[in-house]
């Protein structure tokens, strides 16, 4: 992990922000000699998946709520009569 906490491609040789070495040119090993994580093992991937699924579950409720509020406002103006 770079010192600047940026997300950097595992194919990068070094972080463009701070210069932290990401992978050596020989075998794609990190400086500590560990193999890089696969895409499914990366915590950033699972965090993004969780965020997308959460938004997918919450967004319909938000849309329904906005539709109900809009209908109530429109109904108020339609049915309040000619009073000013």
PDB file of C-alpha atoms in Angstrom:
ATOM      1  CA  UNK A   1       0.000   0.000   0.000  1.00  0.00           C
ATOM      2  CA  UNK A   2       1.412   3.389  -0.955  1.00  0.00           C
ATOM      3  CA  UNK A   3       2.323   5.872   1.754  1.00  0.00           C
ATOM      4  CA  UNK A   4      -0.227   8.311   0.320  1.00  0.00           C
ATOM      5  CA  UNK A   5      -3.127   5.774   0.609  1.00  0.00           C
ATOM      6  CA  UNK A   6      -4.013   6.153  -3.080  1.00  0.00           C
ATOM      7  CA  UNK A   7      -5.492   3.316  -5.094  1.00  0.00           C
ATOM      8  CA  UNK A   8      -2.885   2.238  -7.617  1.00  0.00           C
ATOM      9  CA  UNK A   9      -3.023  -0.426 -10.317  1.00  0.00           C
ATOM     10  CA  UNK A  10      -1.230  -3.645  -9.433  1.00  0.00           C
ATOM     11  CA  UNK A  11       0.461  -3.359 -12.830  1.00  0.00           C
ATOM     12  CA  UNK A  12       2.081  -0.053 -11.890  1.00  0.00           C
ATOM     13  CA  UNK A  13       5.751  -0.095 -10.993  1.00  0.00           C
ATOM     14  CA  UNK A  14       5.348   2.727  -8.472  1.00  0.00           C
ATOM     15  CA  UNK A  15       2.655   5.022  -7.089  1.00  0.00           C
ATOM     16  CA  UNK A  16       2.423   8.166  -9.266  1.00  0.00           C
ATOM     17  CA  UNK A  17       1.672  10.266  -6.191  1.00  0.00           C
ATOM     18  CA  UNK A  18       4.393   9.309  -3.720  1.00  0.00           C
ATOM     19  CA  UNK A  19       6.707   6.984  -5.682  1.00  0.00           C
ATOM     20  CA  UNK A  20       6.110   3.972  -3.409  1.00  0.00           C
ATOM     21  CA  UNK A  21       7.206   0.812  -5.281  1.00  0.00           C
ATOM     22  CA  UNK A  22       4.158  -1.340  -6.143  1.00  0.00           C
ATOM     23  CA  UNK A  23       5.556  -4.299  -8.089  1.00  0.00           C
ATOM     24  CA  UNK A  24       8.947  -5.302  -9.360  1.00  0.00           C
ATOM     25  CA  UNK A  25       9.478  -6.012 -13.033  1.00  0.00           C
ATOM     26  CA  UNK A  26      10.282  -9.657 -12.181  1.00  0.00           C
ATOM     27  CA  UNK A  27       7.136 -11.728 -11.636  1.00  0.00           C
ATOM     28  CA  UNK A  28       4.881  -8.976 -10.377  1.00  0.00           C
ATOM     29  CA  UNK A  29       5.852  -9.479  -6.732  1.00  0.00           C
ATOM     30  CA  UNK A  30       5.532  -6.674  -4.243  1.00  0.00           C
ATOM     31  CA  UNK A  31       8.653  -5.373  -2.451  1.00  0.00           C
ATOM     32  CA  UNK A  32       7.947  -7.688   0.495  1.00  0.00           C
ATOM     33  CA  UNK A  33       8.013 -10.712  -1.809  1.00  0.00           C
ATOM     34  CA  UNK A  34       4.283 -11.403  -1.516  1.00  0.00           C
ATOM     35  CA  UNK A  35       2.085 -12.183  -4.492  1.00  0.00           C
ATOM     36  CA  UNK A  36      -0.380  -9.401  -5.305  1.00  0.00           C
ATOM     37  CA  UNK A  37      -4.019 -10.047  -4.385  1.00  0.00           C
ATOM     38  CA  UNK A  38      -6.421 -11.155  -7.091  1.00  0.00           C
ATOM     39  CA  UNK A  39      -9.356  -8.898  -7.936  1.00  0.00           C
ATOM     40  CA  UNK A  40     -11.800 -10.932  -5.819  1.00  0.00           C
ATOM     41  CA  UNK A  41      -9.486 -10.856  -2.788  1.00  0.00           C
ATOM     42  CA  UNK A  42      -9.070  -7.094  -2.836  1.00  0.00           C
ATOM     43  CA  UNK A  43     -10.930  -5.300  -0.020  1.00  0.00           C
ATOM     44  CA  UNK A  44     -11.554  -2.299  -2.306  1.00  0.00           C
ATOM     45  CA  UNK A  45     -13.516  -4.484  -4.742  1.00  0.00           C
ATOM     46  CA  UNK A  46     -15.790  -5.868  -2.021  1.00  0.00           C
ATOM     47  CA  UNK A  47     -16.329  -2.367  -0.624  1.00  0.00           C
ATOM     48  CA  UNK A  48     -17.436  -1.120  -4.026  1.00  0.00           C
ATOM     49  CA  UNK A  49     -19.686  -4.140  -4.571  1.00  0.00           C
ATOM     50  CA  UNK A  50     -21.333  -3.508  -1.208  1.00  0.00           C
ATOM     51  CA  UNK A  51     -21.864   0.157  -2.090  1.00  0.00           C
ATOM     52  CA  UNK A  52     -23.440  -0.651  -5.451  1.00  0.00           C
ATOM     53  CA  UNK A  53     -25.759  -3.284  -3.958  1.00  0.00           C
ATOM     54  CA  UNK A  54     -26.749  -0.887  -1.171  1.00  0.00           C
ATOM     55  CA  UNK A  55     -27.516   1.874  -3.660  1.00  0.00           C
ATOM     56  CA  UNK A  56     -29.504  -0.563  -5.800  1.00  0.00           C
ATOM     57  CA  UNK A  57     -31.630  -1.501  -2.777  1.00  0.00           C
ATOM     58  CA  UNK A  58     -32.092   2.056  -1.470  1.00  0.00           C
ATOM     59  CA  UNK A  59     -32.617   3.972  -4.739  1.00  0.00           C
ATOM     60  CA  UNK A  60     -36.125   2.623  -5.479  1.00  0.00           C
ATOM     61  CA  UNK A  61     -37.304   3.762  -2.038  1.00  0.00           C
ATOM     62  CA  UNK A  62     -35.930   7.231  -2.616  1.00  0.00           C
ATOM     63  CA  UNK A  63     -37.623   7.445  -6.021  1.00  0.00           C
ATOM     64  CA  UNK A  64     -40.946   6.317  -4.540  1.00  0.00           C
ATOM     65  CA  UNK A  65     -40.659   8.807  -1.700  1.00  0.00           C
ATOM     66  CA  UNK A  66     -39.970  11.673  -4.119  1.00  0.00           C
ATOM     67  CA  UNK A  67     -42.926  10.601  -6.284  1.00  0.00           C
ATOM     68  CA  UNK A  68     -45.275  10.586  -3.275  1.00  0.00           C
ATOM     69  CA  UNK A  69     -44.070  13.989  -2.085  1.00  0.00           C
ATOM     70  CA  UNK A  70     -44.447  15.375  -5.623  1.00  0.00           C
ATOM     71  CA  UNK A  71     -47.970  13.933  -5.901  1.00  0.00           C
ATOM     72  CA  UNK A  72     -48.932  15.474  -2.543  1.00  0.00           C
ATOM     73  CA  UNK A  73     -47.624  18.906  -3.567  1.00  0.00           C
ATOM     74  CA  UNK A  74     -49.382  18.688  -6.932  1.00  0.00           C
ATOM     75  CA  UNK A  75     -52.616  17.523  -5.271  1.00  0.00           C
ATOM     76  CA  UNK A  76     -52.459  20.418  -2.831  1.00  0.00           C
ATOM     77  CA  UNK A  77     -52.248  22.976  -5.624  1.00  0.00           C
ATOM     78  CA  UNK A  78     -54.900  21.244  -7.748  1.00  0.00           C
ATOM     79  CA  UNK A  79     -57.496  20.801  -5.019  1.00  0.00           C
ATOM     80  CA  UNK A  80     -57.069  23.881  -2.887  1.00  0.00           C
ATOM     81  CA  UNK A  81     -59.418  25.806  -5.133  1.00  0.00           C
ATOM     82  CA  UNK A  82     -59.174  29.361  -6.346  1.00  0.00           C
ATOM     83  CA  UNK A  83     -58.232  30.754  -2.946  1.00  0.00           C
ATOM     84  CA  UNK A  84     -55.138  32.900  -2.777  1.00  0.00           C
TER      85      UNK A  84
END
